[in-house]
mmCIF file of C-alpha atoms and ligand atoms in Angstrom:
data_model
loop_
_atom_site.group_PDB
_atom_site.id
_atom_site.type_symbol
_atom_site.label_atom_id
_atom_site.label_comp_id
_atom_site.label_asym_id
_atom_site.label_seq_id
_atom_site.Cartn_x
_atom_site.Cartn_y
_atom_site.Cartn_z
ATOM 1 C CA UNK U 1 -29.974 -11.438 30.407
ATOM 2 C CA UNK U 2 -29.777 -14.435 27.940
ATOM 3 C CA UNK U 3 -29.959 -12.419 25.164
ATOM 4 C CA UNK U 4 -27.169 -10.106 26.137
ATOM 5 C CA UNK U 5 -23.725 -10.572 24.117
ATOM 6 C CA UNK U 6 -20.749 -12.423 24.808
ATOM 7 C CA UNK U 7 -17.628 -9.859 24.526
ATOM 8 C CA UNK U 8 -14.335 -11.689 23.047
ATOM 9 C CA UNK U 9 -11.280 -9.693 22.632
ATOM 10 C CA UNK U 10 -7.602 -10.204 21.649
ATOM 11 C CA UNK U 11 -4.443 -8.062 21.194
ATOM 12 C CA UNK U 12 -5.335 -7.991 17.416
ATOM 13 C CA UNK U 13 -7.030 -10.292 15.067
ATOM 14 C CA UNK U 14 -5.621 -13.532 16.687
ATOM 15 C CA UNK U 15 -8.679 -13.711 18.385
ATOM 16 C CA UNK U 16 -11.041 -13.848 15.550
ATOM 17 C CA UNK U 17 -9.472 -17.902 15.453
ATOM 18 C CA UNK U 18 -11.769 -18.182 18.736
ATOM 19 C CA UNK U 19 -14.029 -16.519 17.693
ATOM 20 C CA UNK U 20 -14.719 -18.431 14.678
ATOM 21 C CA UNK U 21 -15.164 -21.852 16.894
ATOM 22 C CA UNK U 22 -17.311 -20.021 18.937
ATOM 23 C CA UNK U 23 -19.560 -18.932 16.306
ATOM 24 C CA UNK U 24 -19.243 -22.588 15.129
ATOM 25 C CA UNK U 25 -20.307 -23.889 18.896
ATOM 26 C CA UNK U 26 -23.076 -21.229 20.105
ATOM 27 C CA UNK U 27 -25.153 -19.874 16.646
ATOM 28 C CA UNK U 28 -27.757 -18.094 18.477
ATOM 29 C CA UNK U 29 -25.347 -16.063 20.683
ATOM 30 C CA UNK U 30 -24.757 -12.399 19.872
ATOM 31 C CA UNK U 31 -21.069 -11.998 19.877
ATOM 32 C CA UNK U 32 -18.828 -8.339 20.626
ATOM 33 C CA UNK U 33 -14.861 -8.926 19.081
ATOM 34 C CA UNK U 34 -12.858 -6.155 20.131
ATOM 35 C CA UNK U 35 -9.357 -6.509 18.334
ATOM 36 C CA UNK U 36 -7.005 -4.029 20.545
ATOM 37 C CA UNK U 37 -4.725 -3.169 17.583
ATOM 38 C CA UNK U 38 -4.065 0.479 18.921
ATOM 39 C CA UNK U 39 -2.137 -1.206 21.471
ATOM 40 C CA UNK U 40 -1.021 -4.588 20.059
ATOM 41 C CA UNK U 41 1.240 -6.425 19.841
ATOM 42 C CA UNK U 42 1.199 -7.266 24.067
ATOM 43 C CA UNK U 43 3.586 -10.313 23.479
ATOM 44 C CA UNK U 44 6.340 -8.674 24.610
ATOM 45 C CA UNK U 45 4.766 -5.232 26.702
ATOM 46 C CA UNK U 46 4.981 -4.858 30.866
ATOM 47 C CA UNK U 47 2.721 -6.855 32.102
ATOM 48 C CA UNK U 48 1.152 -3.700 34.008
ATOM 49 C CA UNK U 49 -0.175 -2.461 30.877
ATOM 50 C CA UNK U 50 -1.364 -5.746 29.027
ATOM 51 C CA UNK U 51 -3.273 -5.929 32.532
ATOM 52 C CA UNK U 52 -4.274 -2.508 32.047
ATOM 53 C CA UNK U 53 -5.674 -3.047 28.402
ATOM 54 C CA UNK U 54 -7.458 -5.996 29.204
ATOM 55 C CA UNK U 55 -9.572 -4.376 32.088
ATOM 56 C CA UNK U 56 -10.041 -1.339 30.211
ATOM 57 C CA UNK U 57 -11.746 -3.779 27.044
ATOM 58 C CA UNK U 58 -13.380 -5.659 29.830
ATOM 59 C CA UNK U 59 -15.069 -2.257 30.801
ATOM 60 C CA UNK U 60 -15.606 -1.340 27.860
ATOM 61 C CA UNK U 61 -17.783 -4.660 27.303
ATOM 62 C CA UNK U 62 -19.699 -4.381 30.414
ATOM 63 C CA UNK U 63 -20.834 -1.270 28.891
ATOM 64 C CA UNK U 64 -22.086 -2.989 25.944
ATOM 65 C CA UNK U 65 -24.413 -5.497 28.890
ATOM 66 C CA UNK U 66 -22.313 -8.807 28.250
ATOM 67 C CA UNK U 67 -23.085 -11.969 29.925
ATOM 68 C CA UNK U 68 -19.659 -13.024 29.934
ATOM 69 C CA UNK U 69 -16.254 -12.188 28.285
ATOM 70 C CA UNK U 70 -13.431 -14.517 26.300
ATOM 71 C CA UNK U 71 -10.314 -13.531 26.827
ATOM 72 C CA UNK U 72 -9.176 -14.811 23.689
ATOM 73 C CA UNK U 73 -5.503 -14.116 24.005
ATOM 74 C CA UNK U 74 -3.204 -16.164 25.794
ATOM 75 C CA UNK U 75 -1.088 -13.831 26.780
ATOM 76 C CA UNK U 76 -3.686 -10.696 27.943
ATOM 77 C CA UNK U 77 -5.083 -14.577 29.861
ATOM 78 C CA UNK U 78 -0.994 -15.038 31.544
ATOM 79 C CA UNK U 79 -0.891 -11.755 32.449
ATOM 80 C CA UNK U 80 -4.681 -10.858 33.613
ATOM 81 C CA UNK U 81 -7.375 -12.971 33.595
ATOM 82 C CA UNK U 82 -6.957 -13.761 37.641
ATOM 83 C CA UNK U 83 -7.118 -9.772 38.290
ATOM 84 C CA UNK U 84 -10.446 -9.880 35.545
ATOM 85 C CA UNK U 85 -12.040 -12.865 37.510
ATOM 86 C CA UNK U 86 -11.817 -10.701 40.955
ATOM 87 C CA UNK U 87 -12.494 -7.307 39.794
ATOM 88 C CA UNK U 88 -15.521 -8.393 37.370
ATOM 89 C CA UNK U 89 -18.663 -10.336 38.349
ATOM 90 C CA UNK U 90 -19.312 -12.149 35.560
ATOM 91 C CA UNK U 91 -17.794 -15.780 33.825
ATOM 92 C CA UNK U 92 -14.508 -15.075 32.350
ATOM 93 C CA UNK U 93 -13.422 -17.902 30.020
ATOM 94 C CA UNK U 94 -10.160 -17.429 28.997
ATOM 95 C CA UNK U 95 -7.071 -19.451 27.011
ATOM 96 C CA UNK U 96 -4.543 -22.648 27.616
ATOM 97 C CA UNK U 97 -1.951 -23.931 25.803
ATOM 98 C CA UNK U 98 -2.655 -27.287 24.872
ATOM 99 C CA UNK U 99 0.189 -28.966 26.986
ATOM 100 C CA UNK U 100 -2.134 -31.261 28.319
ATOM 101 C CA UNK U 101 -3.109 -32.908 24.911
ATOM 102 C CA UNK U 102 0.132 -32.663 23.400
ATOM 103 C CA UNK U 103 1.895 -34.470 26.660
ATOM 104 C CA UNK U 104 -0.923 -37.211 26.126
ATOM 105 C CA UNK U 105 -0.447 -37.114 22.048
ATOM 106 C CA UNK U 106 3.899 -37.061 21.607
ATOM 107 C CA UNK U 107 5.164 -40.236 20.451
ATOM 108 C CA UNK U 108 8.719 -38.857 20.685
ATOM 109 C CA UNK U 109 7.877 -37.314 23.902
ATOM 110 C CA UNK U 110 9.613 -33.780 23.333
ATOM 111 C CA UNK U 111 6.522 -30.915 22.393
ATOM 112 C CA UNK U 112 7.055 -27.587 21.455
ATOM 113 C CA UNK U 113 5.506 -24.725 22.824
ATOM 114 C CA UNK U 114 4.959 -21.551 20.357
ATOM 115 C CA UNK U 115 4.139 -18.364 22.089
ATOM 116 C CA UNK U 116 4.749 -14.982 23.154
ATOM 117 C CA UNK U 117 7.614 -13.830 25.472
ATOM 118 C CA UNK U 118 5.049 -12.712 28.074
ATOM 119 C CA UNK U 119 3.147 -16.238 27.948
ATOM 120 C CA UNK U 120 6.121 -18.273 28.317
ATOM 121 C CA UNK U 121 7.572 -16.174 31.100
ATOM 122 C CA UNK U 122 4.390 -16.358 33.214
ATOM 123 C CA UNK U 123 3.618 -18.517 36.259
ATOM 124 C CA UNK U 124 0.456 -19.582 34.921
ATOM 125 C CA UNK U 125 2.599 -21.055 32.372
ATOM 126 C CA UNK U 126 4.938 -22.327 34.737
ATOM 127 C CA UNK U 127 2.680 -23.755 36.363
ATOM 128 C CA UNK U 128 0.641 -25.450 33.538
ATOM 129 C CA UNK U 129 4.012 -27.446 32.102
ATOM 130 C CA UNK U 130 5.037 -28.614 35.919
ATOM 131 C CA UNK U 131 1.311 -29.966 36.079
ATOM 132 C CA UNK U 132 0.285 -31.069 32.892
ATOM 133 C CA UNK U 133 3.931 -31.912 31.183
ATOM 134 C CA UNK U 134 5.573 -34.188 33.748
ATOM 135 C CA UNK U 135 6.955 -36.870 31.900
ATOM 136 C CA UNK U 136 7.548 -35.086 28.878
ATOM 137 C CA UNK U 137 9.924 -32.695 27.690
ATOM 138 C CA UNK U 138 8.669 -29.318 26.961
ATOM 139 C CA UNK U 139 10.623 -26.600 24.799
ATOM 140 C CA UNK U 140 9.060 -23.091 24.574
ATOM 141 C CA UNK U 141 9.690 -21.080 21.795
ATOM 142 C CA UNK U 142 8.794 -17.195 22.055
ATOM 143 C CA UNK U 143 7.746 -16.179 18.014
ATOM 144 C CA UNK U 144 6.676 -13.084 18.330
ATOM 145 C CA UNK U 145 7.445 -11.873 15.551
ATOM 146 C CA UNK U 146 4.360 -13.935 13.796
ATOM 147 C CA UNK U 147 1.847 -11.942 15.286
ATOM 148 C CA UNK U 148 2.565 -9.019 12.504
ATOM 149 C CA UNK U 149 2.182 -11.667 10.345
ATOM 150 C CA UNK U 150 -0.920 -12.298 10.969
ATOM 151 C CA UNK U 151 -1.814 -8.747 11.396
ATOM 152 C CA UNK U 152 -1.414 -7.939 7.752
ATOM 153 C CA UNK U 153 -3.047 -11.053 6.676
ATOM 154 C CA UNK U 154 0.026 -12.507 5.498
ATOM 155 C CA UNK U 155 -0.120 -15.911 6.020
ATOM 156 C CA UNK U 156 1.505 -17.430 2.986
ATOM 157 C CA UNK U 157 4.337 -17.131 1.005
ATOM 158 C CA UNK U 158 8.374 -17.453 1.220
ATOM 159 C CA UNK U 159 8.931 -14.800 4.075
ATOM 160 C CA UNK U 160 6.275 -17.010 5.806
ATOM 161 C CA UNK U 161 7.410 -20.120 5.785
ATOM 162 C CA UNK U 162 11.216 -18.614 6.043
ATOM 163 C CA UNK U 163 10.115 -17.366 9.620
ATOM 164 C CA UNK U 164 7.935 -20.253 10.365
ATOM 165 C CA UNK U 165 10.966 -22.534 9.992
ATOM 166 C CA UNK U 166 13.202 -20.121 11.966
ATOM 167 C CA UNK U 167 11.256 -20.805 14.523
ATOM 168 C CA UNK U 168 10.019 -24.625 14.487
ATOM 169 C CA UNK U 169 13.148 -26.033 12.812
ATOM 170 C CA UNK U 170 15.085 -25.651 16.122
ATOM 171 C CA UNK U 171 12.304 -27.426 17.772
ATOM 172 C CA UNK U 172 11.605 -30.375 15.124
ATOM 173 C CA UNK U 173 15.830 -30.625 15.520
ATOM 174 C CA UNK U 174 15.315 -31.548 18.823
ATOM 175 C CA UNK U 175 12.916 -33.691 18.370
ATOM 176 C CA UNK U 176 9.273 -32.373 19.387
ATOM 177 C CA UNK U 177 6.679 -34.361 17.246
ATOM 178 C CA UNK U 178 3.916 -32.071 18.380
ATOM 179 C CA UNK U 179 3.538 -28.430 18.327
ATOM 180 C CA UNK U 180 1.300 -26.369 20.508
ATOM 181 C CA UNK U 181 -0.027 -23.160 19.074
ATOM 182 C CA UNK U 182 0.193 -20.995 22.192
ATOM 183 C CA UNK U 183 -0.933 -17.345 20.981
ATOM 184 C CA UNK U 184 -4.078 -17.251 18.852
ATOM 185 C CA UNK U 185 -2.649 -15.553 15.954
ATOM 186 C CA UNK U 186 -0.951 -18.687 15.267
ATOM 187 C CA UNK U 187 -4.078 -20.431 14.535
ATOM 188 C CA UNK U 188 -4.230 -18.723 11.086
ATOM 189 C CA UNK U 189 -0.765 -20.007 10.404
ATOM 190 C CA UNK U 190 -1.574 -22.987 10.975
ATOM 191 C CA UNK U 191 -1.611 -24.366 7.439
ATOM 192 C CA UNK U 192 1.776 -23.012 6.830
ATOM 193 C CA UNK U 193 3.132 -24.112 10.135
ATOM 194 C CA UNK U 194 2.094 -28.068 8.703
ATOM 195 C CA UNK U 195 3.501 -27.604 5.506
ATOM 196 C CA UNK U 196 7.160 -26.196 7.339
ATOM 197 C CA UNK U 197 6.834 -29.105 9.589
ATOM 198 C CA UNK U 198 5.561 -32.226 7.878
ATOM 199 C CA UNK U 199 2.668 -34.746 7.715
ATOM 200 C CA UNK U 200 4.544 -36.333 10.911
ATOM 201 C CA UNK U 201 4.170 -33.294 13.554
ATOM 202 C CA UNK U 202 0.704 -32.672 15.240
ATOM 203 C CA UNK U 203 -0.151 -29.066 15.526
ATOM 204 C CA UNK U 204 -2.557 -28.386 18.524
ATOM 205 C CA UNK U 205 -4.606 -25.191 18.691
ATOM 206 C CA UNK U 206 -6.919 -24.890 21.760
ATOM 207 C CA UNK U 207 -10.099 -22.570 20.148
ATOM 208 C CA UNK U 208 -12.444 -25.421 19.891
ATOM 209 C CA UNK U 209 -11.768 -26.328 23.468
ATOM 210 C CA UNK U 210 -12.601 -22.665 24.800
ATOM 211 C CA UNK U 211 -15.785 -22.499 22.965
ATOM 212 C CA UNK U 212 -16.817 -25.729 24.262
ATOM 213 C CA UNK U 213 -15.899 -24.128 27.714
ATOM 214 C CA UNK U 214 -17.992 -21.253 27.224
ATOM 215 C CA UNK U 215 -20.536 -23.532 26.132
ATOM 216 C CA UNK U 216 -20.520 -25.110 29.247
ATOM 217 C CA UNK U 217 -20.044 -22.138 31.329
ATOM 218 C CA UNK U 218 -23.262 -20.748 29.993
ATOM 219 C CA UNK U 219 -25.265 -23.674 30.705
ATOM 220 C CA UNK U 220 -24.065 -24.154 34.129
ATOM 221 C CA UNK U 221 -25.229 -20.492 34.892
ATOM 222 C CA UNK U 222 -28.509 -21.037 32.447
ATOM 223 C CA UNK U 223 -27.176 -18.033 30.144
ATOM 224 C CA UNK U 224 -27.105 -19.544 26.574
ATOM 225 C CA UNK U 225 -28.954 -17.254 24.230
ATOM 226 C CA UNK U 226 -33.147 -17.814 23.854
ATOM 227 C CA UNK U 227 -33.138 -16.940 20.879
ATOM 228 C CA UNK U 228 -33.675 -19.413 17.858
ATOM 229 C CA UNK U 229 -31.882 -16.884 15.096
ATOM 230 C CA UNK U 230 -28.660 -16.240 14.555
ATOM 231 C CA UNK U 231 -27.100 -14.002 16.896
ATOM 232 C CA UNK U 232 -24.980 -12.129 14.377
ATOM 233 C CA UNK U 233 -21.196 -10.222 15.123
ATOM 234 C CA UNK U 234 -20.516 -6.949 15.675
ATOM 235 C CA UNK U 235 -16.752 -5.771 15.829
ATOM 236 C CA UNK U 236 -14.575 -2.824 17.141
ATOM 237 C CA UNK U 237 -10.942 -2.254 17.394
ATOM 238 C CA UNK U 238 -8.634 0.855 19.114
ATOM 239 C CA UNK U 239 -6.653 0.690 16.054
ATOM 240 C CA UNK U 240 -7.413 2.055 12.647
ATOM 241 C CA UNK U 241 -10.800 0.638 11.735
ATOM 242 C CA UNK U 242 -10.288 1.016 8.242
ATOM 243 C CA UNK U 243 -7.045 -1.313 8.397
ATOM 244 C CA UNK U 244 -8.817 -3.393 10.777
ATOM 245 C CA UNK U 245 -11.803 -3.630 8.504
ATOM 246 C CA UNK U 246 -9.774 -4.689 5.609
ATOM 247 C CA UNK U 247 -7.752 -7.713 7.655
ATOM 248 C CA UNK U 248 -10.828 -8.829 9.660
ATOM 249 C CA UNK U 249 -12.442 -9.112 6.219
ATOM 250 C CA UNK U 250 -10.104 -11.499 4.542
ATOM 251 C CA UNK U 251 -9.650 -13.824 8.362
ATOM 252 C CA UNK U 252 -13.462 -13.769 8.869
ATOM 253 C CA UNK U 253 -14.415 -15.069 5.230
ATOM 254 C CA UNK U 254 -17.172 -12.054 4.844
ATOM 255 C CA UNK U 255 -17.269 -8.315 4.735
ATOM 256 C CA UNK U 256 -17.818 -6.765 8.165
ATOM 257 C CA UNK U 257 -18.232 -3.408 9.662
ATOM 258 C CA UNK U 258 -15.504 -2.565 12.266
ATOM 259 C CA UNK U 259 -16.089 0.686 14.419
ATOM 260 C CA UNK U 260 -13.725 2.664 16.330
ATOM 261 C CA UNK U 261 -14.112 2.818 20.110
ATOM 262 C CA UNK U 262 -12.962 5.587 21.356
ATOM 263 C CA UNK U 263 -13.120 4.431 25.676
ATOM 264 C CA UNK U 264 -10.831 2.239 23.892
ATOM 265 C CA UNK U 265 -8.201 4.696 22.313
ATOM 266 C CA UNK U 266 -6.562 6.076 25.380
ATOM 267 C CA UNK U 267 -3.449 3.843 24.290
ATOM 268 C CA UNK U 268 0.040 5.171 26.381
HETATM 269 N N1 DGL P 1 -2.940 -13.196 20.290
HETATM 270 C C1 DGL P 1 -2.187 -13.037 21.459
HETATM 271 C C2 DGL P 1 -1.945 -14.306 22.228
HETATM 272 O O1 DGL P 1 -2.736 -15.207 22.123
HETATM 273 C C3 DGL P 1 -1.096 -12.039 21.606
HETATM 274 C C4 DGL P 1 -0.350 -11.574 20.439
HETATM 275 C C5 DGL P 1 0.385 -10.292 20.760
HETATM 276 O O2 DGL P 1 -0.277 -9.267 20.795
HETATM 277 O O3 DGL P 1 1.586 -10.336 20.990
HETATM 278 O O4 DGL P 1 -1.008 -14.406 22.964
#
């Protein structure tokens, strides 16, 4: 059972920012990406069938004999990771915005909150700013339209930062000194979302803290990996692998192989 794979999935490629810190945290683990670009984006889908999606990937990993699965998409986590916790038997980490750290980081006291429609209109959501934001005041900012962005690998240039600062101006305006990316895709904008908004605005992304969950998840249930090697990646998407292929390539740093899955192509 140790040496079984961890499955992480996302929407799209946003996930592969979580991915990344997990490879970073856990070397020896043997990690499953599925990017669910047949069906992305979810931002702004029913919920019924982001919750759909996200138990049908789940499935499709617990054919593949994980030990645990990252859901590493905020909003398939708003929307599902509850009903993936009670209908699957085995440790489901999954995301958070980073209100927490930004409430304890502002200066100014006003944070922004970038994320998708379905994130922000959540009761996980609501529930995470009542809790962890009293004191400070929180402005959420739906940007979906970044996650095509980051689908095409497009993460510089003028109609970047033009959208970027449609977006964050508003917020900076009103004051918020610290931004919270709140939809993985954004972590591969984050370099352009600095430049837009100045050496004077934090910009929290919450990856590393979810690997370091997982990290601790799997030691708490003696599952980390016995293996002394490293436990490699291995990556499939419900989209077109070949476009897949070609973005994962240029986000990941190194040529990978990227297979269809058909369980996964059933998209409505
Ligand atoms: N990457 C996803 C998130 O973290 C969702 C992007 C989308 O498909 O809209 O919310």
């Amino acid at each position: 059972m140790n040496d079984a794979p961890i499955g992480v999935f996302d929407s799209g490629v946003g996930g592969l920012s979580v991915l990344r810190e997990i490879r970073k945290a856990l070397p020896n683990e043997a990690l499953l990406y599925v990017a669910d670009s047949g069906a992305a984006p979810y931002g702004d889908r029913p919920r019924e069938y982001i919750a759909a999606r996200a138990r049908a990937v789940t499935g499709f990993f617990l054919g593949q004999q994980v030990k645990a699965v990252v859901v590493a998409c905020n909003t398939a986590t708003a929307v599902a990771a509850q009903m993936l916790r009670s209908c699957f038997d085995i440790p489901i980490v999954a995301m958070e915005p980073a209100v927490k750290p930004a409430a304890e980081r502002t200066r100014s006291g006003v944070i922004g909150v970038m994320a998708t429609s379905q994130t922000l209109a959540s009761e996980g959501y609501s529930r995470l700013t009542r809790k962890q934001g009293a004191g400070v005041e929180i402005i959420s900012q739906p940007c979906n339209d970044l996650v095509a962005l980051v689908e095409n690998a497009e993460l510089t240039g003028p109609r970047v930062e033009a959208m970027i600062s449609r977006y964050i101006m508003p917020l900076l305006e009103r004051g918020a000194d610290t931004l919270v990316l709140g939809c993985t895709h954004y972590a591969f904008l984050a370099e352009a979302i600095k430049a837009v908004a100045g050496p004077n605005v934090i910009v929290l992304d919450p990856a590393a803290a979810v690997a370091k969950e997982l990290r601790r998840r799997l030691e708490a249930g003696h599952l980390l990996a016995s293996r002394t090697s490293a436990g490699g990646e291995r990556f499939w998407t419900s989209g077109s692998p070949a476009q897949v292929q070609s973005v994962i390539g240029k986000l990941w740093g190194e040529d990978v192989d990227v297979r269809a899955a058909p369980v996964l192509g059933l998209v409505a």
